[in-house]
Amino acid sequence: MSTNLAKQKREELNEKLNELKSFVEENSKDENARKLLSYISELGKDINSKKYGLVFEEHKEGIDEKLETHIPVLAEERDFFINNGGDMNFLIEGDNLAALELLTKTHKESIDLIYIDPPYNTLKDGFTYSDNKVDGNDSFRHSKWLSFMEKRLVLAKTVLSEKGVIFISVDENEFAQLKILCDQTFGERNFVECLIWNKRVPKNDKGIGSIHEYIFLYAKDSDYKYKFMMQKDGLDEINNLVADCKKKELSIKETETKLKQLYKKNSYDRGITLYNAVNEDYDVWGKINLSWPNANTFGPRYTVLHPITNKPVKIPERGWRWSEDTFKNKVDYDNVIERHDGSYICGEIWFSKDENMQPSAIKLLKDVDRMLLRSIISTKSDGGIELEKYFGKKSVFAYPKSNSLMKILIDSITYDNNDCTILDFFAGSGTTAQAVIELNAEDNGNRKFILTTNNENNICREITYERVKRVIETGEQSNQTSLKYFKVDYVPISNRLYYEYAEELLKGIRELVELENAINLQDNKEIAIILTDEDLEAFINSIEQRQQCRVIYLGHDVLANSEQEEILKINSIAVHVIPDYYFTESRGK
């Protein structure tokens, strides 16, 4: 049996502390002795505390000190409002720790997916910490980075929904440390995978062509059966080719010839190349073997007639894959379509030109266009090229993430739940927003995004916002995207009682209500803010307002009488008292 040296050392230290404690107790009863006993007790607790895990020197940021004496609030930059109707998306300018504090009030356990690309803390570039640059010359660079990340990840966990997931990009500089930190924060059991992003373009700064980065994937609760899917390789090229053939009114035979030429030219997975036929609607399809798949057992045996010769077809050696009833439901002998190669289509069954070959099931490619998300994702590191499209040059932002990568990650978990909320609190150049907008356009989804970033070097206003604005303006979205631009502000609370600054908090309530409900309040009839007794009376007297409204945010000085309370109850209108609704809970709880 191995010896636990750490445990042995703790026991030895505890024994020495107990001897010291006994000596002090026996030889002195004055005030100093009592203090010494207290110190010994504290040392004992420290010695016996857990020793496994990530150990680092905790550091305090300037924003920590700010949040100790101030409450963050939001103020809208109205000139930046983009109103296309529908659900609202948000860009928040300010320190992301303060923004996350506010999101714990508006979106606690409500975010479905988080993606972040935090600073990589390289020896050369480092990262900004409390307005100072931390680089390879700082002996506490790892501790400062971990302090910086831990506080934000704890809040990120708070806003993740029950089924939520988080993707975190990282490189080798903090890979090991971040893995342990995430295990501690989200739980080791909730680690899903470490994805590898193959960027294809090598970076040579260590005498080796480095072409990859890492993406940690954690779930809020691994007991939920997640299924991460991605579109099969080559699907876009296939769909574009077939759509072009349809537009040019090429025959089915000509279209299939071009499709097979595309497969020959590109190295797609066999699962794609098997789908090499096209039907009258220009849907790509393939044949599925109807033989019994299990080598150790046998399937049912029954007679299947060829639709033209009316003779029994060859029965597979181990029987059919389907029961006879299932087969009868799939085949349609009353609707026989002859193909250009002499074969026949009968409903969802393919038959050869005669009975000497067994039939196959027909499966449309669009019904099997996905596969499990691969742990290695290969896309070009083309973030700079994508930015050039909107800004006319590549150098407007350092190391922007690839839009194609972001679309794969976001789509992998939202493809069957595209009415969801996505958060990126290291928004950078705004790639996450572009990916969400484009995915919504492709599948008519209703994904919403919240971005937050500071405005260092005017990044938020001149890069993030401008990119999102230009994507909205130039995109071909099937659902138009609306955007509100909020800025983090602060209300001082030092040496003040709650009632002394509550009115100041009310000034930022509209923004929080809009953020929580993803709305533009002015255009919304289901939610109302009522700050005076007169406004409440007017609301109660308006039958139309009452019938449309489902929630009111009621100022803390407004007192509803029993009759008004009864009317609100009868109309099933929920009441939230503000600012208490957002600000009574402590930080991150």
PDB file of N, CA, C and O in Angstrom, residues 421-450:
ATOM      1  N   THR A 421     -30.890  31.365 -26.061  1.00  0.00           N
ATOM      2  CA  THR A 421     -30.084  32.557 -25.794  1.00  0.00           C
ATOM      3  C   THR A 421     -28.617  32.167 -25.654  1.00  0.00           C
ATOM      4  O   THR A 421     -28.277  31.229 -24.934  1.00  0.00           O
ATOM      5  N   ILE A 422     -27.760  32.914 -26.343  1.00  0.00           N
ATOM      6  CA  ILE A 422     -26.325  32.628 -26.403  1.00  0.00           C
ATOM      7  C   ILE A 422     -25.566  33.825 -25.852  1.00  0.00           C
ATOM      8  O   ILE A 422     -25.850  34.972 -26.212  1.00  0.00           O
ATOM      9  N   LEU A 423     -24.614  33.568 -24.977  1.00  0.00           N
ATOM     10  CA  LEU A 423     -23.835  34.620 -24.328  1.00  0.00           C
ATOM     11  C   LEU A 423     -22.366  34.496 -24.690  1.00  0.00           C
ATOM     12  O   LEU A 423     -21.803  33.409 -24.684  1.00  0.00           O
ATOM     13  N   ASP A 424     -21.752  35.641 -24.996  1.00  0.00           N
ATOM     14  CA  ASP A 424     -20.306  35.720 -25.193  1.00  0.00           C
ATOM     15  C   ASP A 424     -19.831  36.938 -24.414  1.00  0.00           C
ATOM     16  O   ASP A 424     -20.113  38.073 -24.783  1.00  0.00           O
ATOM     17  N   PHE A 425     -19.121  36.697 -23.286  1.00  0.00           N
ATOM     18  CA  PHE A 425     -18.694  37.838 -22.485  1.00  0.00           C
ATOM     19  C   PHE A 425     -17.217  38.205 -22.694  1.00  0.00           C
ATOM     20  O   PHE A 425     -16.648  38.965 -21.914  1.00  0.00           O
ATOM     21  N   PHE A 426     -16.619  37.656 -23.738  1.00  0.00           N
ATOM     22  CA  PHE A 426     -15.359  38.165 -24.274  1.00  0.00           C
ATOM     23  C   PHE A 426     -15.599  38.388 -25.765  1.00  0.00           C
ATOM     24  O   PHE A 426     -14.985  37.738 -26.618  1.00  0.00           O
ATOM     25  N   ALA A 427     -16.511  39.285 -26.094  1.00  0.00           N
ATOM     26  CA  ALA A 427     -17.076  39.348 -27.444  1.00  0.00           C
ATOM     27  C   ALA A 427     -16.073  39.730 -28.518  1.00  0.00           C
ATOM     28  O   ALA A 427     -16.251  39.379 -29.684  1.00  0.00           O
ATOM     29  N   GLY A 428     -15.036  40.484 -28.185  1.00  0.00           N
ATOM     30  CA  GLY A 428     -14.017  40.824 -29.171  1.00  0.00           C
ATOM     31  C   GLY A 428     -14.581  41.495 -30.400  1.00  0.00           C
ATOM     32  O   GLY A 428     -15.260  42.516 -30.334  1.00  0.00           O
ATOM     33  N   SER A 429     -14.333  40.884 -31.560  1.00  0.00           N
ATOM     34  CA  SER A 429     -14.770  41.488 -32.827  1.00  0.00           C
ATOM     35  C   SER A 429     -16.221  41.185 -33.163  1.00  0.00           C
ATOM     36  O   SER A 429     -16.734  41.664 -34.166  1.00  0.00           O
ATOM     37  N   GLY A 430     -16.904  40.362 -32.354  1.00  0.00           N
ATOM     38  CA  GLY A 430     -18.318  40.091 -32.586  1.00  0.00           C
ATOM     39  C   GLY A 430     -18.603  38.883 -33.460  1.00  0.00           C
ATOM     40  O   GLY A 430     -19.699  38.773 -34.032  1.00  0.00           O
ATOM     41  N   THR A 431     -17.669  37.951 -33.563  1.00  0.00           N
ATOM     42  CA  THR A 431     -17.878  36.767 -34.398  1.00  0.00           C
ATOM     43  C   THR A 431     -19.105  35.974 -33.967  1.00  0.00           C
ATOM     44  O   THR A 431     -19.859  35.465 -34.798  1.00  0.00           O
ATOM     45  N   THR A 432     -19.320  35.863 -32.650  1.00  0.00           N
ATOM     46  CA  THR A 432     -20.462  35.096 -32.152  1.00  0.00           C
ATOM     47  C   THR A 432     -21.773  35.652 -32.685  1.00  0.00           C
ATOM     48  O   THR A 432     -22.673  34.896 -33.082  1.00  0.00           O
ATOM     49  N   ALA A 433     -21.894  36.969 -32.714  1.00  0.00           N
ATOM     50  CA  ALA A 433     -23.129  37.587 -33.213  1.00  0.00           C
ATOM     51  C   ALA A 433     -23.341  37.249 -34.687  1.00  0.00           C
ATOM     52  O   ALA A 433     -24.452  36.896 -35.104  1.00  0.00           O
ATOM     53  N   GLN A 434     -22.283  37.342 -35.490  1.00  0.00           N
ATOM     54  CA  GLN A 434     -22.413  37.029 -36.913  1.00  0.00           C
ATOM     55  C   GLN A 434     -22.841  35.578 -37.103  1.00  0.00           C
ATOM     56  O   GLN A 434     -23.710  35.282 -37.936  1.00  0.00           O
ATOM     57  N   ALA A 435     -22.245  34.670 -36.345  1.00  0.00           N
ATOM     58  CA  ALA A 435     -22.598  33.250 -36.462  1.00  0.00           C
ATOM     59  C   ALA A 435     -24.068  33.021 -36.129  1.00  0.00           C
ATOM     60  O   ALA A 435     -24.766  32.272 -36.823  1.00  0.00           O
ATOM     61  N   VAL A 436     -24.558  33.672 -35.074  1.00  0.00           N
ATOM     62  CA  VAL A 436     -25.964  33.523 -34.683  1.00  0.00           C
ATOM     63  C   VAL A 436     -26.893  34.058 -35.765  1.00  0.00           C
ATOM     64  O   VAL A 436     -27.877  33.409 -36.147  1.00  0.00           O
ATOM     65  N   ILE A 437     -26.571  35.225 -36.289  1.00  0.00           N
ATOM     66  CA  ILE A 437     -27.414  35.845 -37.320  1.00  0.00           C
ATOM     67  C   ILE A 437     -27.478  34.956 -38.559  1.00  0.00           C
ATOM     68  O   ILE A 437     -28.556  34.729 -39.127  1.00  0.00           O
ATOM     69  N   GLU A 438     -26.337  34.425 -38.977  1.00  0.00           N
ATOM     70  CA  GLU A 438     -26.305  33.601 -40.183  1.00  0.00           C
ATOM     71  C   GLU A 438     -27.018  32.267 -39.971  1.00  0.00           C
ATOM     72  O   GLU A 438     -27.705  31.766 -40.864  1.00  0.00           O
ATOM     73  N   LEU A 439     -26.862  31.665 -38.804  1.00  0.00           N
ATOM     74  CA  LEU A 439     -27.559  30.402 -38.527  1.00  0.00           C
ATOM     75  C   LEU A 439     -29.068  30.609 -38.531  1.00  0.00           C
ATOM     76  O   LEU A 439     -29.819  29.778 -39.052  1.00  0.00           O
ATOM     77  N   ASN A 440     -29.523  31.711 -37.950  1.00  0.00           N
ATOM     78  CA  ASN A 440     -30.957  32.007 -37.966  1.00  0.00           C
ATOM     79  C   ASN A 440     -31.475  32.158 -39.387  1.00  0.00           C
ATOM     80  O   ASN A 440     -32.584  31.723 -39.716  1.00  0.00           O
ATOM     81  N   ALA A 441     -30.658  32.775 -40.238  1.00  0.00           N
ATOM     82  CA  ALA A 441     -31.067  32.947 -41.631  1.00  0.00           C
ATOM     83  C   ALA A 441     -31.147  31.605 -42.352  1.00  0.00           C
ATOM     84  O   ALA A 441     -32.013  31.401 -43.209  1.00  0.00           O
ATOM     85  N   GLU A 442     -30.272  30.685 -42.003  1.00  0.00           N
ATOM     86  CA  GLU A 442     -30.214  29.394 -42.689  1.00  0.00           C
ATOM     87  C   GLU A 442     -31.339  28.455 -42.291  1.00  0.00           C
ATOM     88  O   GLU A 442     -31.847  27.693 -43.127  1.00  0.00           O
ATOM     89  N   ASP A 443     -31.731  28.470 -41.019  1.00  0.00           N
ATOM     90  CA  ASP A 443     -32.762  27.510 -40.586  1.00  0.00           C
ATOM     91  C   ASP A 443     -33.992  28.192 -39.998  1.00  0.00           C
ATOM     92  O   ASP A 443     -34.816  27.546 -39.349  1.00  0.00           O
ATOM     93  N   ASN A 444     -34.093  29.513 -40.234  1.00  0.00           N
ATOM     94  CA  ASN A 444     -35.238  30.278 -39.733  1.00  0.00           C
ATOM     95  C   ASN A 444     -35.352  30.157 -38.218  1.00  0.00           C
ATOM     96  O   ASN A 444     -36.450  30.119 -37.655  1.00  0.00           O
ATOM     97  N   GLY A 445     -34.199  30.130 -37.561  1.00  0.00           N
ATOM     98  CA  GLY A 445     -34.164  29.983 -36.113  1.00  0.00           C
ATOM     99  C   GLY A 445     -34.447  31.284 -35.390  1.00  0.00           C
ATOM    100  O   GLY A 445     -34.576  32.354 -35.993  1.00  0.00           O
ATOM    101  N   ASN A 446     -34.522  31.178 -34.070  1.00  0.00           N
ATOM    102  CA  ASN A 446     -34.811  32.343 -33.230  1.00  0.00           C
ATOM    103  C   ASN A 446     -33.781  32.456 -32.120  1.00  0.00           C
ATOM    104  O   ASN A 446     -34.110  32.804 -30.981  1.00  0.00           O
ATOM    105  N   ARG A 447     -32.534  32.146 -32.457  1.00  0.00           N
ATOM    106  CA  ARG A 447     -31.458  32.285 -31.480  1.00  0.00           C
ATOM    107  C   ARG A 447     -31.242  33.773 -31.182  1.00  0.00           C
ATOM    108  O   ARG A 447     -31.273  34.606 -32.076  1.00  0.00           O
ATOM    109  N   LYS A 448     -30.990  34.074 -29.912  1.00  0.00           N
ATOM    110  CA  LYS A 448     -30.720  35.447 -29.509  1.00  0.00           C
ATOM    111  C   LYS A 448     -29.335  35.509 -28.877  1.00  0.00           C
ATOM    112  O   LYS A 448     -28.904  34.545 -28.251  1.00  0.00           O
ATOM    113  N   PHE A 449     -28.655  36.642 -29.029  1.00  0.00           N
ATOM    114  CA  PHE A 449     -27.312  36.748 -28.461  1.00  0.00           C
ATOM    115  C   PHE A 449     -27.205  37.929 -27.512  1.00  0.00           C
ATOM    116  O   PHE A 449     -27.898  38.936 -27.644  1.00  0.00           O
ATOM    117  N   ILE A 450     -26.329  37.749 -26.526  1.00  0.00           N
ATOM    118  CA  ILE A 450     -25.910  38.827 -25.623  1.00  0.00           C
ATOM    119  C   ILE A 450     -24.390  38.864 -25.690  1.00  0.00           C
ATOM    120  O   ILE A 450     -23.725  37.862 -25.399  1.00  0.00           O
TER     121      ILE A 450
END
